[in-house]
């Protein structure tokens, strides 16, 4: 069974630009969540999508957005990049309930210069 | 979200058992206790989870206190590859959100 696939693995962008990251969940998983990991703040929840609907959102500014497609693949977008957006962005897929494990991808390392 | 409290770090010797504690005094009846670990330069990896009863799998055991206010992750024989940050997380109901704390950094001495 293929794992969670995130693309690209590494990305360098300039301040002010926008970026789109992609996540393909495990086949059959309908829930996709996104997390940001930085040395200072640790792992922080961004948002969760289930059946193309955002079900939960973390405490991030509106520059961070996402969407989920009918095949459960998800994208997240960050507009007007700031230096502080440099981080590892992780995607996790799981069945919906809490009584299941979440499977994480390897992440996308975004560097904003 | 109900919070968990873990020590910052722990050291262990290779091939010895390791007990990683977690306190969650505000746990609610519908909260599942999940453990994840993160090896350097990798995404988090599921270890184990449980609700009320002790749980075992190929990676570890989870011992849950009778009042559910604390739990312990047990690695039966630590290896060097077990050196990682271990996160104890409470996951509620139909909410897939995982709220990560700082976790506990496990070092394993050869």
Tab-separated table of C-alpha atoms in Angstrom:
chain	number	residue	atom	x	y	z
A	1	UNK	CA	0.000	0.000	0.000
A	2	UNK	CA	1.570	3.307	-1.062
A	3	UNK	CA	2.142	5.839	1.703
A	4	UNK	CA	1.341	9.518	1.825
A	5	UNK	CA	3.105	11.363	-0.960
A	6	UNK	CA	4.023	15.007	-0.717
A	7	UNK	CA	5.424	17.079	-3.539
A	8	UNK	CA	7.737	18.782	-3.932
A	9	UNK	CA	10.155	17.670	-1.201
A	10	UNK	CA	12.101	20.908	-1.217
A	11	UNK	CA	11.201	24.395	-2.326
A	12	UNK	CA	12.869	27.787	-2.231
A	13	UNK	CA	10.716	30.855	-2.715
A	14	UNK	CA	11.195	34.574	-2.457
A	15	UNK	CA	9.390	36.728	0.076
A	16	UNK	CA	6.093	37.962	-1.370
A	17	UNK	CA	5.598	35.044	-3.716
A	18	UNK	CA	2.974	32.366	-3.303
A	19	UNK	CA	3.427	28.603	-3.128
A	20	UNK	CA	1.273	25.502	-3.582
A	21	UNK	CA	2.098	22.204	-1.923
A	22	UNK	CA	0.512	18.896	-2.829
A	23	UNK	CA	-0.447	15.830	-0.821
A	24	UNK	CA	-1.716	12.486	-2.067
A	25	UNK	CA	-3.210	10.465	0.800
A	26	UNK	CA	-3.244	6.730	1.192
A	27	UNK	CA	-5.820	5.119	-1.058
A	28	UNK	CA	-9.179	4.985	0.662
A	29	UNK	CA	-8.350	7.653	3.240
A	30	UNK	CA	-10.704	10.581	3.035
A	31	UNK	CA	-9.264	12.797	5.753
A	32	UNK	CA	-6.211	14.917	5.060
A	33	UNK	CA	-4.608	17.222	7.607
A	34	UNK	CA	-1.772	19.684	7.240
A	35	UNK	CA	0.811	20.653	9.844
A	36	UNK	CA	3.619	23.176	10.004
A	37	UNK	CA	6.809	22.320	11.869
A	38	UNK	CA	9.365	24.927	12.889
A	39	UNK	CA	12.159	24.747	15.463
A	40	UNK	CA	10.527	27.453	17.548
A	41	UNK	CA	6.870	26.433	17.501
A	42	UNK	CA	7.112	22.694	16.945
A	43	UNK	CA	4.333	20.894	15.117
A	44	UNK	CA	1.232	23.020	14.639
A	45	UNK	CA	-2.062	22.047	13.064
A	46	UNK	CA	-3.035	24.048	9.992
A	47	UNK	CA	-6.289	22.514	8.757
A	48	UNK	CA	-8.149	19.307	8.061
A	49	UNK	CA	-10.199	18.333	5.053
A	50	UNK	CA	-12.697	15.536	4.727
A	51	UNK	CA	-14.723	14.845	1.587
A	52	UNK	CA	-13.653	18.149	0.037
A	53	UNK	CA	-14.818	20.145	3.077
A	54	UNK	CA	-12.639	21.922	5.582
A	55	UNK	CA	-13.622	20.495	8.955
A	56	UNK	CA	-11.118	22.100	11.248
A	57	UNK	CA	-8.733	25.024	11.081
A	58	UNK	CA	-5.762	25.985	13.211
A	59	UNK	CA	-4.697	29.432	14.300
A	60	UNK	CA	-2.977	30.628	11.146
A	61	UNK	CA	-3.562	33.769	9.084
A	62	UNK	CA	-5.762	33.772	6.009
A	63	UNK	CA	-2.681	33.625	3.779
A	64	UNK	CA	-2.735	29.894	4.472
A	65	UNK	CA	-5.454	28.066	2.608
A	66	UNK	CA	-6.142	24.627	1.307
A	67	UNK	CA	-8.506	22.484	-0.620
A	68	UNK	CA	-9.301	18.859	-1.229
A	69	UNK	CA	-10.319	17.275	-4.490
A	70	UNK	CA	-12.836	14.543	-5.141
A	71	UNK	CA	-10.047	11.949	-5.261
A	72	UNK	CA	-8.998	13.081	-1.731
A	73	UNK	CA	-5.772	14.656	-2.930
A	74	UNK	CA	-5.144	17.925	-1.172
A	75	UNK	CA	-3.250	21.113	-1.821
A	76	UNK	CA	-2.289	23.899	0.494
A	77	UNK	CA	-1.446	27.391	-0.638
A	78	UNK	CA	0.484	30.130	1.090
A	79	UNK	CA	0.229	33.584	-0.435
A	80	UNK	CA	2.465	36.588	0.135
A	81	UNK	CA	5.210	34.501	1.659
A	82	UNK	CA	7.077	35.795	4.693
A	83	UNK	CA	10.456	34.707	6.001
A	84	UNK	CA	8.704	33.158	8.990
A	85	UNK	CA	6.834	30.768	6.719
A	86	UNK	CA	10.040	28.799	6.255
A	87	UNK	CA	9.188	25.413	7.721
A	88	UNK	CA	8.584	21.752	7.132
A	89	UNK	CA	4.996	21.268	5.972
A	90	UNK	CA	3.587	17.854	6.752
A	91	UNK	CA	0.495	16.173	5.455
A	92	UNK	CA	-1.265	13.319	7.228
A	93	UNK	CA	-4.054	11.075	6.038
A	94	UNK	CA	-6.367	8.912	8.076
A	95	UNK	CA	-9.821	7.491	8.264
A	96	UNK	CA	-12.094	9.956	9.934
A	97	UNK	CA	-12.391	8.812	13.493
A	98	UNK	CA	-10.042	9.307	16.427
A	99	UNK	CA	-9.722	5.565	16.882
A	100	UNK	CA	-7.311	5.267	14.004
A	101	UNK	CA	-3.767	6.179	13.239
A	102	UNK	CA	-2.636	9.051	11.073
A	103	UNK	CA	-0.061	8.428	8.401
A	104	UNK	CA	2.353	11.230	7.704
A	105	UNK	CA	4.243	12.041	4.558
A	106	UNK	CA	7.899	13.010	4.481
A	107	UNK	CA	6.984	16.657	4.248
A	108	UNK	CA	7.872	19.586	2.031
A	109	UNK	CA	10.747	21.748	3.229
A	110	UNK	CA	9.928	25.335	2.283
A	111	UNK	CA	12.602	27.995	2.511
A	112	UNK	CA	11.626	31.621	2.017
A	113	UNK	CA	14.469	33.980	1.165
B	1	UNK	CA	-8.009	20.509	23.611
B	2	UNK	CA	-7.019	18.450	26.616
B	3	UNK	CA	-3.300	18.768	27.273
B	4	UNK	CA	-0.570	16.264	27.984
B	5	UNK	CA	2.589	16.699	30.039
B	6	UNK	CA	5.804	14.844	29.310
B	7	UNK	CA	9.368	15.118	30.623
B	8	UNK	CA	11.687	16.916	28.227
B	9	UNK	CA	14.128	14.075	27.775
B	10	UNK	CA	15.113	10.595	28.819
B	11	UNK	CA	18.154	8.402	28.297
B	12	UNK	CA	18.236	4.672	27.950
B	13	UNK	CA	20.740	1.916	27.289
B	14	UNK	CA	20.471	-0.213	24.208
B	15	UNK	CA	18.547	-3.473	24.664
B	16	UNK	CA	16.997	-2.305	27.935
B	17	UNK	CA	13.298	-1.514	28.438
B	18	UNK	CA	12.208	2.115	28.318
B	19	UNK	CA	9.199	3.595	30.069
B	20	UNK	CA	8.047	6.963	28.730
B	21	UNK	CA	5.471	8.640	30.990
B	22	UNK	CA	2.664	11.000	30.046
B	23	UNK	CA	0.215	12.874	32.250
B	24	UNK	CA	-3.203	13.890	30.966
B	25	UNK	CA	-5.227	14.814	34.015
B	26	UNK	CA	-7.947	16.653	32.031
B	27	UNK	CA	-8.671	13.740	29.704
B	28	UNK	CA	-12.322	13.287	28.804
B	29	UNK	CA	-14.217	10.056	28.340
B	30	UNK	CA	-14.033	10.198	24.552
B	31	UNK	CA	-10.323	11.025	24.285
B	32	UNK	CA	-8.074	8.394	22.794
B	33	UNK	CA	-4.433	8.371	23.901
B	34	UNK	CA	-2.106	8.316	20.904
B	35	UNK	CA	1.658	8.083	20.726
B	36	UNK	CA	3.695	9.164	17.751
B	37	UNK	CA	7.424	9.440	17.298
B	38	UNK	CA	9.536	11.485	14.983
B	39	UNK	CA	12.965	10.406	13.897
B	40	UNK	CA	15.370	13.058	12.639
B	41	UNK	CA	14.475	14.415	9.206
B	42	UNK	CA	11.292	12.371	8.968
B	43	UNK	CA	7.581	12.927	9.412
B	44	UNK	CA	5.910	11.653	12.590
B	45	UNK	CA	5.226	7.946	12.756
B	46	UNK	CA	2.329	6.302	14.565
B	47	UNK	CA	3.386	4.103	17.480
B	48	UNK	CA	0.280	3.017	19.366
B	49	UNK	CA	-3.036	4.219	20.722
B	50	UNK	CA	-5.636	3.166	23.262
B	51	UNK	CA	-8.751	4.231	25.112
B	52	UNK	CA	-9.000	2.404	28.425
B	53	UNK	CA	-7.265	-0.963	28.275
B	54	UNK	CA	-3.580	-1.642	27.933
B	55	UNK	CA	-2.526	-2.200	24.337
B	56	UNK	CA	0.315	-4.085	22.699
B	57	UNK	CA	1.627	-4.068	19.170
B	58	UNK	CA	4.838	-5.009	17.428
B	59	UNK	CA	6.454	-1.682	18.264
B	60	UNK	CA	5.484	-1.048	21.853
B	61	UNK	CA	3.028	-1.413	24.717
B	62	UNK	CA	0.756	1.239	26.147
B	63	UNK	CA	-0.143	1.054	29.805
B	64	UNK	CA	-3.103	3.246	30.780
B	65	UNK	CA	-3.822	4.105	34.395
B	66	UNK	CA	-7.164	3.011	35.760
B	67	UNK	CA	-8.336	6.631	36.112
B	68	UNK	CA	-6.896	7.395	32.630
B	69	UNK	CA	-5.092	10.462	33.947
B	70	UNK	CA	-1.730	9.075	32.942
B	71	UNK	CA	-0.208	6.542	30.604
B	72	UNK	CA	3.175	4.988	29.881
B	73	UNK	CA	4.658	3.986	26.565
B	74	UNK	CA	6.872	0.938	26.981
B	75	UNK	CA	9.584	0.007	24.511
B	76	UNK	CA	10.575	-3.490	25.532
B	77	UNK	CA	14.127	-3.449	24.171
B	78	UNK	CA	15.444	-0.108	23.058
B	79	UNK	CA	17.579	0.016	19.943
B	80	UNK	CA	19.612	2.878	18.550
B	81	UNK	CA	16.908	3.342	15.935
B	82	UNK	CA	14.413	4.157	18.688
B	83	UNK	CA	16.176	7.449	19.408
B	84	UNK	CA	13.516	10.010	18.522
B	85	UNK	CA	11.069	12.541	19.885
B	86	UNK	CA	8.015	10.772	21.278
B	87	UNK	CA	4.712	12.622	21.424
B	88	UNK	CA	1.784	11.720	23.673
B	89	UNK	CA	-1.419	13.142	22.195
B	90	UNK	CA	-5.106	13.089	23.064
B	91	UNK	CA	-7.385	12.714	20.086
B	92	UNK	CA	-11.079	13.400	20.478
B	93	UNK	CA	-14.148	11.873	18.920
B	94	UNK	CA	-14.498	12.345	15.189
B	95	UNK	CA	-11.834	15.033	15.175
B	96	UNK	CA	-8.756	13.954	13.282
B	97	UNK	CA	-6.727	16.885	14.589
B	98	UNK	CA	-3.537	16.010	16.468
B	99	UNK	CA	-2.291	18.590	18.944
B	100	UNK	CA	1.428	18.049	19.395
B	101	UNK	CA	3.262	19.228	22.489
B	102	UNK	CA	7.028	19.366	22.778
B	103	UNK	CA	7.315	15.619	23.245
B	104	UNK	CA	10.043	13.733	25.030
B	105	UNK	CA	13.433	13.267	23.415
B	106	UNK	CA	14.688	9.733	23.892
B	107	UNK	CA	18.412	9.104	23.616
B	108	UNK	CA	19.694	5.539	23.443
B	109	UNK	CA	23.231	4.738	24.521
B	110	UNK	CA	25.041	1.851	22.822
